[in-house]
mmCIF file of C-alpha atoms and ligand atoms in Angstrom:
data_model
loop_
_atom_site.group_PDB
_atom_site.id
_atom_site.type_symbol
_atom_site.label_atom_id
_atom_site.label_comp_id
_atom_site.label_asym_id
_atom_site.label_seq_id
_atom_site.Cartn_x
_atom_site.Cartn_y
_atom_site.Cartn_z
ATOM 1 C CA MET A 1 -10.543 -14.140 -18.755
ATOM 2 C CA THR A 2 -11.268 -14.197 -15.014
ATOM 3 C CA ASP A 3 -12.156 -11.188 -12.833
ATOM 4 C CA PHE A 4 -12.541 -11.075 -9.034
ATOM 5 C CA LEU A 5 -15.273 -8.495 -8.389
ATOM 6 C CA VAL A 6 -16.295 -6.738 -5.168
ATOM 7 C CA LYS A 7 -19.641 -5.005 -4.651
ATOM 8 C CA ARG A 8 -18.804 -1.329 -4.362
ATOM 9 C CA GLU A 9 -21.652 -0.682 -1.894
ATOM 10 C CA ASP A 10 -20.933 -3.724 0.258
ATOM 11 C CA LEU A 11 -17.290 -4.776 0.440
ATOM 12 C CA ARG A 12 -18.324 -8.101 2.006
ATOM 13 C CA GLU A 13 -19.904 -9.268 -1.264
ATOM 14 C CA CYS A 14 -17.709 -10.630 -4.036
ATOM 15 C CA ARG A 15 -17.922 -12.934 -7.036
ATOM 16 C CA ILE A 16 -15.966 -14.308 -9.952
ATOM 17 C CA VAL A 17 -16.774 -13.523 -13.590
ATOM 18 C CA GLU A 18 -15.487 -15.441 -16.618
ATOM 19 C CA SER A 19 -15.428 -13.887 -20.089
ATOM 20 C CA ASP A 20 -13.563 -14.206 -23.386
ATOM 21 C CA VAL A 21 -10.121 -12.655 -23.556
ATOM 22 C CA PRO A 22 -10.667 -9.468 -25.608
ATOM 23 C CA GLU A 23 -9.326 -9.029 -29.158
ATOM 24 C CA LEU A 24 -6.702 -6.320 -29.391
ATOM 25 C CA ALA A 25 -7.138 -3.099 -31.344
ATOM 26 C CA PRO A 26 -4.063 -1.435 -32.874
ATOM 27 C CA GLY A 27 -2.057 0.297 -30.138
ATOM 28 C CA GLN A 28 -3.186 -2.100 -27.382
ATOM 29 C CA ALA A 29 -1.369 -4.862 -25.503
ATOM 30 C CA LEU A 30 -2.716 -7.792 -23.515
ATOM 31 C CA LEU A 31 -1.105 -8.389 -20.116
ATOM 32 C CA ARG A 32 -1.380 -11.757 -18.425
ATOM 33 C CA VAL A 33 -1.540 -10.982 -14.708
ATOM 34 C CA ASP A 34 0.824 -13.447 -13.069
ATOM 35 C CA SER A 35 0.365 -12.662 -9.357
ATOM 36 C CA PHE A 36 -0.387 -9.822 -6.986
ATOM 37 C CA GLY A 37 -0.004 -8.984 -3.282
ATOM 38 C CA LEU A 38 -2.954 -8.315 -0.982
ATOM 39 C CA THR A 39 -2.666 -6.329 2.292
ATOM 40 C CA SER A 40 -4.817 -3.775 4.138
ATOM 41 C CA ASN A 41 -3.557 -1.137 1.735
ATOM 42 C CA ASN A 42 -5.704 -2.696 -1.005
ATOM 43 C CA ILE A 43 -8.734 -2.542 1.300
ATOM 44 C CA THR A 44 -8.154 1.200 1.614
ATOM 45 C CA TYR A 45 -8.288 1.438 -2.196
ATOM 46 C CA ALA A 46 -11.760 -0.123 -1.981
ATOM 47 C CA VAL A 47 -12.865 1.996 0.994
ATOM 48 C CA PHE A 48 -11.856 5.154 -0.884
ATOM 49 C CA GLY A 49 -12.939 3.673 -4.209
ATOM 50 C CA GLU A 50 -15.500 6.427 -4.880
ATOM 51 C CA ALA A 51 -13.969 9.299 -2.922
ATOM 52 C CA MET A 52 -10.524 8.982 -4.498
ATOM 53 C CA SER A 53 -11.526 7.288 -7.764
ATOM 54 C CA TYR A 54 -9.718 3.997 -7.150
ATOM 55 C CA TRP A 55 -12.622 2.160 -8.817
ATOM 56 C CA GLY A 56 -11.787 4.129 -11.963
ATOM 57 C CA PHE A 57 -8.572 2.245 -12.798
ATOM 58 C CA PHE A 58 -10.133 -1.102 -13.670
ATOM 59 C CA PRO A 59 -13.846 -0.465 -14.189
ATOM 60 C CA ALA A 60 -16.522 -3.137 -13.871
ATOM 61 C CA ASP A 61 -20.250 -2.991 -14.638
ATOM 62 C CA GLY A 62 -23.347 -2.886 -12.480
ATOM 63 C CA GLY A 63 -22.077 -1.543 -9.160
ATOM 64 C CA TRP A 64 -19.137 -3.987 -9.015
ATOM 65 C CA GLY A 65 -15.468 -3.047 -8.827
ATOM 66 C CA ARG A 66 -12.010 -4.544 -9.249
ATOM 67 C CA VAL A 67 -9.845 -3.660 -6.247
ATOM 68 C CA PRO A 68 -6.439 -2.442 -7.486
ATOM 69 C CA MET A 69 -3.435 -4.598 -6.577
ATOM 70 C CA TRP A 70 0.325 -4.392 -7.165
ATOM 71 C CA GLY A 71 1.959 -7.281 -8.935
ATOM 72 C CA PHE A 72 3.721 -8.773 -11.939
ATOM 73 C CA ALA A 73 2.339 -9.381 -15.419
ATOM 74 C CA ASP A 74 3.709 -10.690 -18.699
ATOM 75 C CA VAL A 75 2.922 -9.207 -22.093
ATOM 76 C CA GLU A 76 0.930 -11.985 -23.776
ATOM 77 C CA ARG A 77 0.222 -10.167 -27.072
ATOM 78 C CA SER A 78 1.097 -6.706 -28.312
ATOM 79 C CA GLU A 79 -0.230 -4.464 -31.055
ATOM 80 C CA ALA A 80 1.633 -1.507 -29.537
ATOM 81 C CA ASP A 81 4.888 -0.014 -30.783
ATOM 82 C CA GLY A 82 7.852 -0.629 -28.497
ATOM 83 C CA VAL A 83 6.130 -3.296 -26.382
ATOM 84 C CA GLU A 84 7.302 -6.858 -26.974
ATOM 85 C CA SER A 85 5.345 -9.957 -26.077
ATOM 86 C CA GLY A 86 7.087 -11.984 -23.382
ATOM 87 C CA ALA A 87 8.267 -8.897 -21.464
ATOM 88 C CA ARG A 88 7.714 -9.017 -17.693
ATOM 89 C CA LEU A 89 6.330 -5.951 -15.909
ATOM 90 C CA TYR A 90 5.672 -4.629 -12.410
ATOM 91 C CA GLY A 91 2.714 -2.320 -11.874
ATOM 92 C CA TYR A 92 -0.849 -1.589 -10.792
ATOM 93 C CA LEU A 93 -3.090 -4.473 -11.783
ATOM 94 C CA PRO A 94 -6.653 -5.689 -11.349
ATOM 95 C CA PRO A 95 -7.406 -8.963 -9.504
ATOM 96 C CA SER A 96 -7.938 -10.590 -12.879
ATOM 97 C CA SER A 97 -6.226 -13.032 -15.179
ATOM 98 C CA HIS A 98 -5.688 -10.395 -17.911
ATOM 99 C CA LEU A 99 -5.622 -6.650 -18.526
ATOM 100 C CA VAL A 100 -5.760 -4.751 -21.820
ATOM 101 C CA VAL A 101 -3.577 -1.624 -21.787
ATOM 102 C CA VAL A 102 -2.866 1.157 -24.275
ATOM 103 C CA PRO A 103 0.909 1.626 -23.936
ATOM 104 C CA ALA A 104 2.318 5.122 -24.432
ATOM 105 C CA ASP A 105 5.788 6.627 -23.902
ATOM 106 C CA ALA A 106 7.311 3.147 -24.284
ATOM 107 C CA ASP A 107 11.065 3.054 -23.696
ATOM 108 C CA GLU A 108 13.661 0.722 -22.186
ATOM 109 C CA ASN A 109 12.120 1.244 -18.715
ATOM 110 C CA GLY A 110 8.510 0.405 -19.574
ATOM 111 C CA PHE A 111 5.422 2.384 -20.560
ATOM 112 C CA VAL A 112 2.376 4.198 -19.183
ATOM 113 C CA ASP A 113 -1.173 3.003 -19.768
ATOM 114 C CA ALA A 114 -2.849 5.779 -21.760
ATOM 115 C CA ALA A 115 -6.296 4.155 -21.741
ATOM 116 C CA PRO A 116 -8.741 7.105 -21.818
ATOM 117 C CA HIS A 117 -10.611 6.029 -18.673
ATOM 118 C CA ARG A 118 -7.348 6.342 -16.678
ATOM 119 C CA ALA A 119 -6.260 9.725 -18.029
ATOM 120 C CA ALA A 120 -7.494 11.819 -15.092
ATOM 121 C CA LEU A 121 -6.150 9.473 -12.393
ATOM 122 C CA PRO A 122 -2.847 10.012 -10.498
ATOM 123 C CA SER A 123 0.202 9.299 -12.648
ATOM 124 C CA THR A 124 1.908 7.273 -9.862
ATOM 125 C CA TYR A 125 -0.390 4.378 -10.700
ATOM 126 C CA GLN A 126 -0.072 4.466 -14.491
ATOM 127 C CA ARG A 127 3.453 3.230 -15.076
ATOM 128 C CA TYR A 128 4.394 -0.367 -15.968
ATOM 129 C CA LEU A 129 8.061 -1.106 -15.351
ATOM 130 C CA LEU A 130 10.069 -3.660 -17.291
ATOM 131 C CA THR A 131 11.782 -5.925 -14.802
ATOM 132 C CA ASP A 132 14.965 -5.968 -16.910
ATOM 133 C CA ALA A 133 15.592 -2.255 -16.279
ATOM 134 C CA ASP A 134 13.977 -1.838 -12.867
ATOM 135 C CA PRO A 135 16.457 -0.957 -10.071
ATOM 136 C CA PHE A 136 14.139 -2.567 -7.489
ATOM 137 C CA TYR A 137 13.910 -5.866 -9.336
ATOM 138 C CA ARG A 138 15.551 -9.095 -8.308
ATOM 139 C CA ALA A 139 13.995 -12.338 -9.465
ATOM 140 C CA ASP A 140 14.286 -13.951 -6.038
ATOM 141 C CA THR A 141 12.407 -11.128 -4.250
ATOM 142 C CA GLU A 142 9.343 -10.861 -6.493
ATOM 143 C CA GLU A 143 6.955 -11.788 -3.670
ATOM 144 C CA THR A 144 8.361 -9.129 -1.364
ATOM 145 C CA GLN A 145 8.203 -6.567 -4.169
ATOM 146 C CA MET A 146 4.509 -7.288 -4.782
ATOM 147 C CA LEU A 147 3.675 -7.057 -1.094
ATOM 148 C CA LEU A 148 5.905 -4.365 0.263
ATOM 149 C CA ARG A 149 7.231 -2.170 -2.511
ATOM 150 C CA PRO A 150 4.263 0.239 -2.745
ATOM 151 C CA LEU A 151 4.033 0.387 1.046
ATOM 152 C CA PHE A 152 7.766 0.955 1.328
ATOM 153 C CA PHE A 153 7.529 3.793 -1.151
ATOM 154 C CA THR A 154 4.911 5.437 1.077
ATOM 155 C CA SER A 155 6.960 4.762 4.195
ATOM 156 C CA PHE A 156 10.061 6.257 2.573
ATOM 157 C CA LEU A 157 8.024 9.395 1.859
ATOM 158 C CA ILE A 158 6.585 9.499 5.405
ATOM 159 C CA ASP A 159 10.087 9.247 6.873
ATOM 160 C CA ASP A 160 11.304 11.898 4.445
ATOM 161 C CA GLN A 161 8.447 14.294 5.255
ATOM 162 C CA LEU A 162 8.782 13.905 9.033
ATOM 163 C CA ALA A 163 12.502 14.625 8.773
ATOM 164 C CA ASP A 164 11.960 17.459 6.285
ATOM 165 C CA ASP A 165 9.442 19.090 8.644
ATOM 166 C CA GLY A 166 11.852 18.778 11.595
ATOM 167 C CA LEU A 167 9.486 16.461 13.484
ATOM 168 C CA VAL A 168 12.051 13.736 14.209
ATOM 169 C CA ALA A 169 13.606 15.939 16.901
ATOM 170 C CA ARG A 170 10.367 17.223 18.474
ATOM 171 C CA GLY A 171 9.410 14.507 20.913
ATOM 172 C CA PRO A 172 8.322 10.944 20.296
ATOM 173 C CA ILE A 173 6.812 9.780 17.019
ATOM 174 C CA VAL A 174 3.835 7.620 17.929
ATOM 175 C CA ILE A 175 2.821 5.182 15.170
ATOM 176 C CA SER A 176 -0.520 3.351 15.310
ATOM 177 C CA SER A 177 -1.171 -0.061 13.752
ATOM 178 C CA ALA A 178 2.520 -0.542 14.381
ATOM 179 C CA SER A 179 2.313 -4.152 13.209
ATOM 180 C CA SER A 180 1.199 -3.123 9.689
ATOM 181 C CA LYS A 181 3.695 -3.409 6.855
ATOM 182 C CA THR A 182 3.505 0.345 6.177
ATOM 183 C CA ALA A 183 4.229 1.178 9.817
ATOM 184 C CA ILE A 184 7.075 -1.341 10.001
ATOM 185 C CA ALA A 185 8.714 0.078 6.876
ATOM 186 C CA ALA A 186 8.363 3.645 8.205
ATOM 187 C CA ALA A 187 9.850 2.568 11.536
ATOM 188 C CA PHE A 188 12.705 0.792 9.728
ATOM 189 C CA MET A 189 13.570 4.046 7.960
ATOM 190 C CA LEU A 190 12.998 6.371 10.938
ATOM 191 C CA SER A 191 15.002 4.160 13.300
ATOM 192 C CA GLN A 192 18.119 4.987 11.275
ATOM 193 C CA ARG A 193 17.775 8.690 12.111
ATOM 194 C CA GLU A 194 19.772 10.049 14.988
ATOM 195 C CA GLY A 195 17.885 10.924 18.172
ATOM 196 C CA VAL A 196 14.538 9.537 17.062
ATOM 197 C CA ASP A 197 12.157 8.249 19.760
ATOM 198 C CA LEU A 198 9.763 5.767 18.112
ATOM 199 C CA VAL A 199 6.693 4.553 19.968
ATOM 200 C CA ALA A 200 4.773 1.597 18.532
ATOM 201 C CA LEU A 201 1.039 1.605 19.260
ATOM 202 C CA THR A 202 -0.552 -1.760 18.591
ATOM 203 C CA SER A 203 -3.116 -4.333 19.697
ATOM 204 C CA GLN A 204 -2.476 -6.994 22.343
ATOM 205 C CA ARG A 205 -2.314 -9.457 19.445
ATOM 206 C CA GLY A 206 0.454 -7.540 17.671
ATOM 207 C CA ALA A 207 2.591 -6.523 20.672
ATOM 208 C CA GLU A 208 5.006 -9.459 20.881
ATOM 209 C CA PHE A 209 5.596 -9.444 17.125
ATOM 210 C CA VAL A 210 6.177 -5.677 17.089
ATOM 211 C CA LYS A 211 8.702 -5.909 19.942
ATOM 212 C CA SER A 212 10.528 -8.738 18.191
ATOM 213 C CA LEU A 213 11.155 -6.533 15.134
ATOM 214 C CA GLY A 214 13.555 -4.303 17.073
ATOM 215 C CA VAL A 215 12.860 -1.149 15.041
ATOM 216 C CA TYR A 216 10.658 0.691 17.544
ATOM 217 C CA GLY A 217 12.148 2.118 20.748
ATOM 218 C CA ARG A 218 9.028 1.220 22.796
ATOM 219 C CA THR A 219 5.874 -0.818 22.201
ATOM 220 C CA ILE A 220 2.617 -0.042 23.996
ATOM 221 C CA THR A 221 -0.892 -1.374 23.463
ATOM 222 C CA TYR A 222 -3.947 0.744 22.669
ATOM 223 C CA ASP A 223 -5.158 0.595 26.284
ATOM 224 C CA GLU A 224 -1.857 2.044 27.582
ATOM 225 C CA ILE A 225 -1.865 5.396 25.743
ATOM 226 C CA GLU A 226 -2.374 7.342 28.984
ATOM 227 C CA ALA A 227 0.861 5.923 30.373
ATOM 228 C CA LEU A 228 2.894 7.871 27.785
ATOM 229 C CA GLU A 229 4.679 10.950 29.129
ATOM 230 C CA ARG A 230 2.936 14.201 28.124
ATOM 231 C CA GLY A 231 4.811 16.744 25.999
ATOM 232 C CA PRO A 232 5.411 17.498 22.329
ATOM 233 C CA ALA A 233 4.810 14.466 20.112
ATOM 234 C CA THR A 234 3.909 13.530 16.536
ATOM 235 C CA PHE A 235 1.150 11.045 15.709
ATOM 236 C CA VAL A 236 1.394 8.913 12.568
ATOM 237 C CA ASP A 237 -2.030 7.328 12.278
ATOM 238 C CA ILE A 238 -1.694 4.292 10.036
ATOM 239 C CA ALA A 239 -4.879 2.688 11.309
ATOM 240 C CA GLY A 240 -7.635 5.294 11.121
ATOM 241 C CA ASP A 241 -9.299 3.958 14.281
ATOM 242 C CA GLY A 242 -11.421 6.852 15.566
ATOM 243 C CA ALA A 243 -11.168 5.788 19.208
ATOM 244 C CA VAL A 244 -7.362 5.517 19.091
ATOM 245 C CA ARG A 245 -7.093 8.856 17.317
ATOM 246 C CA LEU A 246 -9.272 10.508 19.958
ATOM 247 C CA ALA A 247 -7.267 8.908 22.772
ATOM 248 C CA VAL A 248 -3.936 10.112 21.340
ATOM 249 C CA HIS A 249 -5.243 13.640 20.641
ATOM 250 C CA SER A 250 -6.862 13.871 24.080
ATOM 251 C CA HIS A 251 -3.711 12.669 25.796
ATOM 252 C CA PHE A 252 -1.282 15.074 24.102
ATOM 253 C CA GLY A 253 -3.807 17.877 23.447
ATOM 254 C CA ASP A 254 -2.276 21.088 22.114
ATOM 255 C CA GLU A 255 1.227 19.694 22.659
ATOM 256 C CA LEU A 256 0.681 17.347 19.727
ATOM 257 C CA VAL A 257 2.917 18.888 17.084
ATOM 258 C CA HIS A 258 1.494 17.092 14.058
ATOM 259 C CA SER A 259 -1.131 14.437 13.341
ATOM 260 C CA MET A 260 -0.682 12.548 10.073
ATOM 261 C CA THR A 261 -3.431 10.227 8.798
ATOM 262 C CA VAL A 262 -2.005 7.558 6.509
ATOM 263 C CA GLY A 263 -4.703 4.937 6.092
ATOM 264 C CA ALA A 264 -8.099 3.556 7.005
ATOM 265 C CA THR A 265 -7.294 0.025 8.083
ATOM 266 C CA HIS A 266 -10.247 0.233 10.476
ATOM 267 C CA TRP A 267 -12.475 0.916 7.535
ATOM 268 C CA GLU A 268 -15.788 0.627 9.377
ATOM 269 C CA GLU A 269 -14.711 2.924 12.213
ATOM 270 C CA PHE A 270 -12.850 5.581 10.273
ATOM 271 C CA ASP A 271 -15.213 8.405 11.283
ATOM 272 C CA ALA A 272 -15.836 7.198 14.819
ATOM 273 C CA GLY A 273 -14.399 8.742 17.964
ATOM 274 C CA GLY A 274 -16.219 12.077 18.054
ATOM 275 C CA THR A 275 -15.967 15.081 15.813
ATOM 276 C CA VAL A 276 -14.140 17.490 18.127
ATOM 277 C CA LEU A 277 -10.488 16.461 18.367
ATOM 278 C CA PRO A 278 -8.143 18.238 20.796
ATOM 279 C CA GLY A 279 -4.846 19.378 19.265
ATOM 280 C CA PRO A 280 -4.037 19.941 15.585
ATOM 281 C CA SER A 281 -6.378 18.771 12.818
ATOM 282 C CA PRO A 282 -5.205 15.510 11.267
ATOM 283 C CA THR A 283 -3.592 15.930 7.840
ATOM 284 C CA PHE A 284 -4.146 13.176 5.283
ATOM 285 C CA PHE A 285 -0.882 11.862 3.886
ATOM 286 C CA PHE A 286 -1.421 11.233 0.182
ATOM 287 C CA ALA A 287 1.746 9.597 -1.157
ATOM 288 C CA PRO A 288 1.245 10.694 -4.816
ATOM 289 C CA ASP A 289 1.323 14.363 -3.751
ATOM 290 C CA ARG A 290 4.651 13.858 -2.003
ATOM 291 C CA VAL A 291 5.943 11.986 -5.067
ATOM 292 C CA VAL A 292 5.184 15.052 -7.174
ATOM 293 C CA LYS A 293 7.065 17.299 -4.718
ATOM 294 C CA ARG A 294 10.169 15.103 -4.461
ATOM 295 C CA SER A 295 10.179 14.446 -8.215
ATOM 296 C CA GLU A 296 10.415 18.213 -8.669
ATOM 297 C CA ASP A 297 13.145 18.507 -6.012
ATOM 298 C CA TRP A 298 15.271 15.504 -6.996
ATOM 299 C CA GLY A 299 14.068 14.624 -10.509
ATOM 300 C CA VAL A 300 12.053 11.448 -11.170
ATOM 301 C CA GLY A 301 15.265 9.419 -11.533
ATOM 302 C CA GLY A 302 16.733 10.904 -8.344
ATOM 303 C CA LEU A 303 13.681 9.914 -6.317
ATOM 304 C CA GLN A 304 13.648 6.381 -7.764
ATOM 305 C CA THR A 305 17.348 5.900 -7.054
ATOM 306 C CA ARG A 306 17.014 7.064 -3.447
ATOM 307 C CA VAL A 307 14.025 4.792 -2.810
ATOM 308 C CA ALA A 308 15.649 1.805 -4.557
ATOM 309 C CA ASP A 309 18.866 2.261 -2.543
ATOM 310 C CA ALA A 310 16.841 2.247 0.681
ATOM 311 C CA TRP A 311 14.661 -0.654 -0.531
ATOM 312 C CA HIS A 312 17.279 -3.377 -0.870
ATOM 313 C CA PRO A 313 18.440 -3.462 2.798
ATOM 314 C CA PHE A 314 14.796 -3.328 3.893
ATOM 315 C CA CYS A 315 13.822 -6.129 1.528
ATOM 316 C CA GLU A 316 16.666 -8.265 2.851
ATOM 317 C CA TRP A 317 15.685 -7.543 6.465
ATOM 318 C CA THR A 318 12.045 -8.607 5.914
ATOM 319 C CA GLY A 319 13.337 -11.998 4.756
ATOM 320 C CA GLY A 320 14.030 -12.647 8.443
ATOM 321 C CA TRP A 321 10.373 -12.471 9.509
ATOM 322 C CA LEU A 322 7.882 -12.125 6.624
ATOM 323 C CA GLU A 323 5.940 -15.307 5.849
ATOM 324 C CA VAL A 324 4.329 -15.258 2.409
ATOM 325 C CA VAL A 325 1.099 -17.216 1.954
ATOM 326 C CA ARG A 326 0.537 -18.226 -1.699
ATOM 327 C CA GLY A 327 -2.968 -18.805 -3.121
ATOM 328 C CA THR A 328 -4.360 -19.527 -6.591
ATOM 329 C CA GLY A 329 -7.922 -19.325 -7.920
ATOM 330 C CA PHE A 330 -11.180 -17.715 -6.816
ATOM 331 C CA GLU A 331 -11.568 -19.565 -3.488
ATOM 332 C CA ALA A 332 -8.051 -18.622 -2.392
ATOM 333 C CA VAL A 333 -8.439 -14.985 -3.467
ATOM 334 C CA GLN A 334 -11.840 -14.702 -1.796
ATOM 335 C CA SER A 335 -10.650 -16.266 1.445
ATOM 336 C CA ALA A 336 -7.542 -14.037 1.620
ATOM 337 C CA TYR A 337 -9.639 -10.968 0.749
ATOM 338 C CA PHE A 338 -12.090 -11.682 3.603
ATOM 339 C CA ASP A 339 -9.244 -12.321 6.045
ATOM 340 C CA VAL A 340 -7.628 -8.972 5.209
ATOM 341 C CA LEU A 341 -10.990 -7.134 5.150
ATOM 342 C CA GLU A 342 -11.866 -8.422 8.620
ATOM 343 C CA GLY A 343 -8.363 -7.865 10.059
ATOM 344 C CA ARG A 344 -7.734 -11.585 10.640
ATOM 345 C CA VAL A 345 -4.255 -11.741 9.088
ATOM 346 C CA ASP A 346 -1.335 -12.564 11.378
ATOM 347 C CA PRO A 347 0.909 -9.483 11.025
ATOM 348 C CA LYS A 348 4.014 -11.466 10.099
ATOM 349 C CA THR A 349 2.214 -13.083 7.139
ATOM 350 C CA ALA A 350 0.972 -11.650 3.830
ATOM 351 C CA HIS A 351 -0.865 -12.982 0.782
ATOM 352 C CA VAL A 352 0.434 -13.360 -2.755
ATOM 353 C CA LEU A 353 -2.388 -14.433 -5.073
ATOM 354 C CA SER A 354 -3.078 -15.433 -8.650
ATOM 355 C CA LEU A 355 -6.164 -16.044 -10.797
ATOM 356 C CA GLN A 356 -4.276 -18.042 -13.425
HETATM 357 N N1 NAP B 1 -1.829 7.354 2.355
HETATM 358 C C1 NAP B 1 -1.141 6.571 1.540
HETATM 359 O O1 NAP B 1 -0.613 7.038 0.525
HETATM 360 C C2 NAP B 1 -0.968 5.103 1.892
HETATM 361 C C3 NAP B 1 -0.059 4.302 1.182
HETATM 362 C C4 NAP B 1 0.166 2.970 1.598
HETATM 363 C C5 NAP B 1 -0.566 2.463 2.677
HETATM 364 N N2 NAP B 1 -1.464 3.252 3.311
HETATM 365 C C6 NAP B 1 -2.279 2.721 4.424
HETATM 366 O O2 NAP B 1 -1.544 2.118 5.466
HETATM 367 C C7 NAP B 1 -2.414 1.190 6.148
HETATM 368 C C8 NAP B 1 -1.662 -0.091 6.424
HETATM 369 O O3 NAP B 1 -1.588 -0.862 5.233
HETATM 370 P P1 NAP B 1 -0.728 -2.223 5.211
HETATM 371 O O4 NAP B 1 -1.026 -2.836 3.891
HETATM 372 O O5 NAP B 1 0.639 -1.889 5.617
HETATM 373 O O6 NAP B 1 -1.455 -3.058 6.380
HETATM 374 P P2 NAP B 1 -1.250 -4.547 6.884
HETATM 375 O O7 NAP B 1 0.169 -4.911 6.946
HETATM 376 O O8 NAP B 1 -2.199 -5.455 6.187
HETATM 377 O O9 NAP B 1 -1.800 -4.219 8.352
HETATM 378 C C9 NAP B 1 -2.179 -5.131 9.234
HETATM 379 C C10 NAP B 1 -2.394 -4.445 10.604
HETATM 380 O O10 NAP B 1 -3.410 -3.449 10.580
HETATM 381 C C11 NAP B 1 -4.269 -3.625 11.723
HETATM 382 N N3 NAP B 1 -5.538 -4.090 11.148
HETATM 383 C C12 NAP B 1 -5.737 -4.573 9.926
HETATM 384 N N4 NAP B 1 -7.042 -4.762 9.662
HETATM 385 C C13 NAP B 1 -7.702 -4.400 10.729
HETATM 386 C C14 NAP B 1 -9.072 -4.372 11.050
HETATM 387 N N5 NAP B 1 -10.033 -4.704 10.184
HETATM 388 N N6 NAP B 1 -9.396 -3.972 12.258
HETATM 389 C C15 NAP B 1 -8.436 -3.624 13.107
HETATM 390 N N7 NAP B 1 -7.109 -3.597 12.827
HETATM 391 C C16 NAP B 1 -6.755 -3.984 11.663
HETATM 392 C C17 NAP B 1 -3.537 -4.578 12.607
HETATM 393 O O11 NAP B 1 -2.547 -3.797 13.299
HETATM 394 P P3 NAP B 1 -2.472 -3.580 14.897
HETATM 395 O O12 NAP B 1 -2.834 -4.893 15.518
HETATM 396 O O13 NAP B 1 -1.023 -3.193 15.112
HETATM 397 O O14 NAP B 1 -3.426 -2.478 15.213
HETATM 398 C C18 NAP B 1 -2.838 -5.445 11.595
HETATM 399 O O15 NAP B 1 -1.739 -6.120 12.117
HETATM 400 C C19 NAP B 1 -3.626 0.973 5.262
HETATM 401 O O16 NAP B 1 -4.741 1.614 5.802
HETATM 402 C C20 NAP B 1 -3.179 1.603 3.964
HETATM 403 O O17 NAP B 1 -4.217 2.085 3.198
HETATM 404 C C21 NAP B 1 -1.686 4.541 2.923
#
């Protein structure tokens, strides 16, 4: 069994560990992790590893951690009722060759991992979905599912919340790190709403790519914020860059209607930019909380159906620009991890990795 470990105190340190594949106890199943996607979102899991317990999903010893990923796995052996070996699953996985799970609530859709160390963690991350019954699944889009499905889910919920709160009609929606996959998916959804004015905020590096996507109304770079017209506006902060956040808040001041913090792509600068922010206090957007709300409103099935219906056109559209970079083994995983950690990934590319 192979594990890719990251030092929890220093995300720039990583190593590979080999061990025997564990024997199964009754009630357990052994998953063979086929492949997983790696984007900035996974770095945020590491950055908030302690604060939001992301290290708790796939524990490792001695100050090391396994950064959670989304991907596909096959059931290699099963001692659990209702879980057949050979079944293929989508879900939350460690950057490892294998994972032992304790399946519960197994049915034709999949199961949840009831391992005791995961019990207190958000339920969104506990479910393993059988590809045969999964409305998102198509065999020829597995790579896109690994890379974009969890981000799309978040973006669907961001779009839904902004519309639900009436913010789509209250001035421009300014989205930072507009070249990120999460921002692009949110813009794809928002752009279908009538009357929306979408402003992409990005780096010089990302500007041409962002314009070429055609989902934002305007694209401006971080040094052009002051050129935006003043008035009511909503800020969707995908990047967590303190200086950008301060610039946007200072520019719009009290006219800023809402400031939503989605991620910490700029993980080393998240707190920078001064403590006193003009305008409304930023609100952290935690997708699992919104999932709980919409699951109550629409039912779990109703939410899944809505997201899956929106997913397929998006997935097809990304086929026109997304370039998937495949890598296998420790060197490839380490190199991709460092590239994403240091923000060196060309926005139109994304990594799909495997430790098999
Ligand atoms: N709150 C939630 O529930 C939730 C859920 C999903 C995702 N998210 C967050 O959304 C964010 C985007 O994730 P993603 O996977 O979509 O990102 P991604 O596609 O990997 O984003 C790449 C973009 O982010 C910027 N960037 C990346 N690393 C950087 C660095 N080290 N320094 C400066 N800029 C950097 C660049 O954008 P520009 O050049 O355009 O600035 C880059 O093009 C993450 O922070 C993620 O955690 C949050």
